[in-house]
Amino acid sequence: MKAIRVHETGGPEALSYDDVEVAEPGPGEARVRLAASGVNYIDTYQRSGLYPKELPFTLGLEGAGEVEAVGEGVEELSPGDYVAFASAQGSYAEYVVAPAENLVPFNVTLVEARVAAAVMLQGMTAHYLTHSTFPIQEGQTVLIHAAAGGVGLLLCQMAKMRGATVIGTAGTEEKAGLAKGAGADEVILYTEQDFVAETKRITDGEGVHAVYDGVGKETFDGGLDVLRPRGYMVLFGASSGPVPPLDPQTLNQKGGLFLTRPSLAQYSADREELEWRAESLFSWIGQGNLDVRIGGSYALEDAAQAQRDLEGRKTTGKLLLIP
Ligand code: NDP
């Protein structure tokens, strides 16, 4: 089969389109023929070596497709079932062999396989951020950075479902329009406007209850300034670069703020929690209550271009690789 592998870490040119053997599933595993694989920021961190891995390795953590074979002891899945996943290493490929406990079945007549692949990682992230990390209460106001991004568009929709007033930020007018379409009440063009001043103006100087920040370095300090006393800074990514170390006293000076830096793995390690999040997404999609924007689909061999576009701030919504 074809797979995108990394032999040496580096830029997008480090991605190699290789021929590799299709593996047999071992005990507790299943082999999935992929309909689509999701492209995520974490793949770029693995590629560059920021998140070190033993070389060579096949990239990709997310995807969806049809179970083709199951290993010993797997009773909950059978060939022909459709499954989606957010944590099975090696999904930039035609097939992946993964632990069955990481795979979530879905009804392919209700949710298209490409949509399932597109929603797992970013959708479960938006779910845990809005339902568990800072569980939004009706009537609260939140600021969502990069609101037209993959996680951003889903965060906007889920924050609205929970009854929030949503202020988004976006880099271009086109992106601002998409964020509004996803429910953002106000969108600040943070490439042209001072988002701190704008957020204070929109909230009549009161500030927001929580900031969801996946941008990191360029937005973090400003985010602390727009939180109301005892507000929550939910820092979940670093698309503009990592946030430098912080003196805890800053949180006191700015109003007794809370700061957390969570990852999906901490909010989906438990099978029940994984199923709760994934099944919520599938049921919202099936009912037409959650729109998953696939902003770009690329052939598997064009994975490097997909990553260039993601890192180059050129994309909206989700990027998929089609094997
Ligand atoms: P996005 O689709 O949001 O793409 C990144 C966006 O960030 C860009 O489109 C851009 O939007 C904005 N951005 C602002 N400054 C920069 C910059 N200097 N360089 C590049 N982009 C910039 O990506 P994802 O939705 O896939 O991920 C968003 C963030 O969430 C990432 O940091 C990712 O690592 C993190 N993440 C964290 C998870 C967790 O559990 N902690 C899980 C999943 C993702 P604009 O032009 O509008 O500014």
mmCIF file of N, CA and C and ligand atoms in Angstrom, residues 40-42 45 121-122 125 128 146 149-152 169-172 175 190 214-215 218 236-240 261-264 310-311 313 315 317, ligand 1:
data_model
loop_
_atom_site.group_PDB
_atom_site.id
_atom_site.type_symbol
_atom_site.label_atom_id
_atom_site.label_comp_id
_atom_site.label_asym_id
_atom_site.label_seq_id
_atom_site.Cartn_x
_atom_site.Cartn_y
_atom_site.Cartn_z
ATOM 1 N N ASN A 40 -3.868 17.322 10.735
ATOM 2 C CA ASN A 40 -3.933 18.107 11.974
ATOM 3 C C ASN A 40 -2.589 18.750 12.284
ATOM 4 N N TYR A 41 -2.647 19.803 13.080
ATOM 5 C CA TYR A 41 -1.419 20.493 13.474
ATOM 6 C C TYR A 41 -0.420 19.544 14.122
ATOM 7 N N ILE A 42 -0.927 18.608 14.913
ATOM 8 C CA ILE A 42 -0.013 17.700 15.618
ATOM 9 C C ILE A 42 0.849 16.899 14.625
ATOM 10 N N TYR A 45 3.831 18.850 13.992
ATOM 11 C CA TYR A 45 4.767 18.818 15.125
ATOM 12 C C TYR A 45 5.559 17.499 15.103
ATOM 13 N N LEU A 121 -10.969 14.460 15.405
ATOM 14 C CA LEU A 121 -9.971 15.081 16.293
ATOM 15 C C LEU A 121 -10.372 16.513 16.662
ATOM 16 N N GLN A 122 -10.701 17.306 15.674
ATOM 17 C CA GLN A 122 -11.053 18.695 15.977
ATOM 18 C C GLN A 122 -12.415 18.783 16.669
ATOM 19 N N THR A 125 -12.114 17.727 20.217
ATOM 20 C CA THR A 125 -11.398 18.807 20.914
ATOM 21 C C THR A 125 -12.380 19.935 21.274
ATOM 22 N N TYR A 128 -14.595 18.703 24.193
ATOM 23 C CA TYR A 128 -14.075 18.699 25.573
ATOM 24 C C TYR A 128 -13.808 20.118 26.065
ATOM 25 N N ALA A 146 -8.952 32.352 16.069
ATOM 26 C CA ALA A 146 -8.905 31.592 14.806
ATOM 27 C C ALA A 146 -10.235 30.864 14.604
ATOM 28 N N GLY A 149 -10.950 28.414 11.745
ATOM 29 C CA GLY A 149 -10.091 27.243 11.587
ATOM 30 C C GLY A 149 -10.875 25.962 11.817
ATOM 31 N N GLY A 150 -10.164 24.855 11.754
ATOM 32 C CA GLY A 150 -10.816 23.555 11.937
ATOM 33 C C GLY A 150 -11.470 23.458 13.301
ATOM 34 N N VAL A 151 -10.694 23.658 14.364
ATOM 35 C CA VAL A 151 -11.281 23.617 15.706
ATOM 36 C C VAL A 151 -12.208 24.814 15.887
ATOM 37 N N GLY A 152 -11.805 25.973 15.364
ATOM 38 C CA GLY A 152 -12.540 27.218 15.599
ATOM 39 C C GLY A 152 -13.995 27.170 15.164
ATOM 40 N N THR A 169 -12.183 35.658 16.553
ATOM 41 C CA THR A 169 -11.188 36.430 15.812
ATOM 42 C C THR A 169 -10.869 35.659 14.540
ATOM 43 N N ALA A 170 -10.470 36.401 13.495
ATOM 44 C CA ALA A 170 -10.122 35.754 12.229
ATOM 45 C C ALA A 170 -9.165 36.663 11.469
ATOM 46 N N GLY A 171 -8.385 36.037 10.554
ATOM 47 C CA GLY A 171 -7.334 36.758 9.851
ATOM 48 C C GLY A 171 -7.791 37.514 8.617
ATOM 49 N N THR A 172 -8.890 37.115 8.015
ATOM 50 C CA THR A 172 -9.351 37.780 6.785
ATOM 51 C C THR A 172 -10.871 37.959 6.846
ATOM 52 N N LYS A 175 -12.654 34.705 6.187
ATOM 53 C CA LYS A 175 -12.689 33.851 7.383
ATOM 54 C C LYS A 175 -13.699 34.386 8.393
ATOM 55 N N TYR A 190 -8.400 40.335 13.695
ATOM 56 C CA TYR A 190 -7.258 40.644 14.573
ATOM 57 C C TYR A 190 -5.977 40.944 13.838
ATOM 58 N N GLY A 214 -6.071 28.741 20.568
ATOM 59 C CA GLY A 214 -5.231 27.753 19.899
ATOM 60 C C GLY A 214 -4.118 28.424 19.100
ATOM 61 N N VAL A 215 -4.038 29.746 19.179
ATOM 62 C CA VAL A 215 -3.040 30.493 18.391
ATOM 63 C C VAL A 215 -1.738 30.647 19.185
ATOM 64 N N GLU A 218 1.050 34.759 19.754
ATOM 65 C CA GLU A 218 0.632 36.100 19.337
ATOM 66 C C GLU A 218 -0.611 36.613 20.049
ATOM 67 N N PHE A 236 -4.999 25.966 24.165
ATOM 68 C CA PHE A 236 -4.991 24.580 23.682
ATOM 69 C C PHE A 236 -4.111 24.377 22.456
ATOM 70 N N GLY A 237 -3.373 25.395 22.036
ATOM 71 C CA GLY A 237 -2.518 25.194 20.869
ATOM 72 C C GLY A 237 -1.562 26.339 20.665
ATOM 73 N N ALA A 238 -0.807 26.236 19.596
ATOM 74 C CA ALA A 238 0.292 27.177 19.370
ATOM 75 C C ALA A 238 0.516 27.378 17.871
ATOM 76 N N SER A 239 -0.548 27.700 17.125
ATOM 77 C CA SER A 239 -0.350 27.815 15.670
ATOM 78 C C SER A 239 0.561 28.983 15.309
ATOM 79 N N SER A 240 0.707 29.983 16.203
ATOM 80 C CA SER A 240 1.646 31.088 15.919
ATOM 81 C C SER A 240 2.963 30.901 16.666
ATOM 82 N N ARG A 261 -3.769 24.182 30.142
ATOM 83 C CA ARG A 261 -3.220 23.829 28.822
ATOM 84 C C ARG A 261 -3.512 22.344 28.586
ATOM 85 N N PRO A 262 -4.735 22.062 28.118
ATOM 86 C CA PRO A 262 -5.173 20.658 27.992
ATOM 87 C C PRO A 262 -4.862 20.039 26.623
ATOM 88 N N SER A 263 -4.957 18.727 26.555
ATOM 89 C CA SER A 263 -4.855 17.974 25.287
ATOM 90 C C SER A 263 -5.998 16.961 25.210
ATOM 91 N N LEU A 264 -6.379 16.650 23.980
ATOM 92 C CA LEU A 264 -7.483 15.700 23.763
ATOM 93 C C LEU A 264 -7.226 14.376 24.471
ATOM 94 N N LEU A 310 -1.826 24.434 5.611
ATOM 95 C CA LEU A 310 -2.288 24.571 7.001
ATOM 96 C C LEU A 310 -1.365 25.523 7.767
ATOM 97 N N GLU A 311 -0.062 25.278 7.659
ATOM 98 C CA GLU A 311 0.896 26.106 8.394
ATOM 99 C C GLU A 311 0.987 27.517 7.807
ATOM 100 N N ARG A 313 -1.435 29.363 6.933
ATOM 101 C CA ARG A 313 -2.612 30.161 7.320
ATOM 102 C C ARG A 313 -3.584 30.332 6.155
ATOM 103 N N THR A 315 -5.869 28.063 5.109
ATOM 104 C CA THR A 315 -6.993 27.130 5.088
ATOM 105 C C THR A 315 -8.112 27.555 6.036
ATOM 106 N N GLY A 317 -11.593 25.522 8.100
ATOM 107 C CA GLY A 317 -12.191 24.213 8.372
ATOM 108 C C GLY A 317 -11.146 23.105 8.332
HETATM 109 P P1 NDP B 1 -6.563 25.884 12.178
HETATM 110 O O1 NDP B 1 -7.441 25.419 11.087
HETATM 111 O O2 NDP B 1 -7.141 26.724 13.270
HETATM 112 O O3 NDP B 1 -5.334 26.636 11.531
HETATM 113 C C1 NDP B 1 -4.553 27.511 12.275
HETATM 114 C C2 NDP B 1 -5.098 28.944 12.199
HETATM 115 O O4 NDP B 1 -4.445 29.708 13.200
HETATM 116 C C3 NDP B 1 -4.782 29.636 10.892
HETATM 117 O O5 NDP B 1 -5.663 29.344 9.846
HETATM 118 C C4 NDP B 1 -4.850 31.092 11.322
HETATM 119 O O6 NDP B 1 -6.193 31.580 11.239
HETATM 120 C C5 NDP B 1 -4.458 31.039 12.808
HETATM 121 N N1 NDP B 1 -3.133 31.649 12.995
HETATM 122 C C6 NDP B 1 -2.904 32.786 13.675
HETATM 123 N N2 NDP B 1 -1.616 33.097 13.646
HETATM 124 C C7 NDP B 1 -1.004 32.152 12.908
HETATM 125 C C8 NDP B 1 0.349 31.952 12.482
HETATM 126 N N3 NDP B 1 1.325 32.805 12.837
HETATM 127 N N4 NDP B 1 0.645 30.861 11.729
HETATM 128 C C9 NDP B 1 -0.314 29.993 11.389
HETATM 129 N N5 NDP B 1 -1.626 30.137 11.753
HETATM 130 C C10 NDP B 1 -1.963 31.210 12.492
HETATM 131 O O7 NDP B 1 -5.852 24.627 12.834
HETATM 132 P P2 NDP B 1 -6.534 23.498 13.736
HETATM 133 O O8 NDP B 1 -7.954 23.778 13.914
HETATM 134 O O9 NDP B 1 -6.126 22.191 13.201
HETATM 135 O O10 NDP B 1 -5.764 23.693 15.107
HETATM 136 C C11 NDP B 1 -5.834 24.922 15.823
HETATM 137 C C12 NDP B 1 -4.927 24.826 17.034
HETATM 138 O O11 NDP B 1 -5.470 23.888 17.932
HETATM 139 C C13 NDP B 1 -3.503 24.354 16.725
HETATM 140 O O12 NDP B 1 -2.618 25.122 17.510
HETATM 141 C C14 NDP B 1 -3.505 22.917 17.197
HETATM 142 O O13 NDP B 1 -2.236 22.481 17.596
HETATM 143 C C15 NDP B 1 -4.458 22.991 18.353
HETATM 144 N N6 NDP B 1 -5.115 21.726 18.702
HETATM 145 C C16 NDP B 1 -5.036 21.346 20.002
HETATM 146 C C17 NDP B 1 -5.654 20.220 20.446
HETATM 147 C C18 NDP B 1 -5.639 19.903 21.891
HETATM 148 O O14 NDP B 1 -6.297 18.947 22.336
HETATM 149 N N7 NDP B 1 -4.920 20.645 22.696
HETATM 150 C C19 NDP B 1 -6.341 19.318 19.504
HETATM 151 C C20 NDP B 1 -6.456 19.858 18.163
HETATM 152 C C21 NDP B 1 -5.819 21.009 17.781
HETATM 153 P P3 NDP B 1 -6.415 33.152 10.961
HETATM 154 O O15 NDP B 1 -5.809 33.411 9.602
HETATM 155 O O16 NDP B 1 -7.870 33.339 11.010
HETATM 156 O O17 NDP B 1 -5.669 33.866 12.041
#
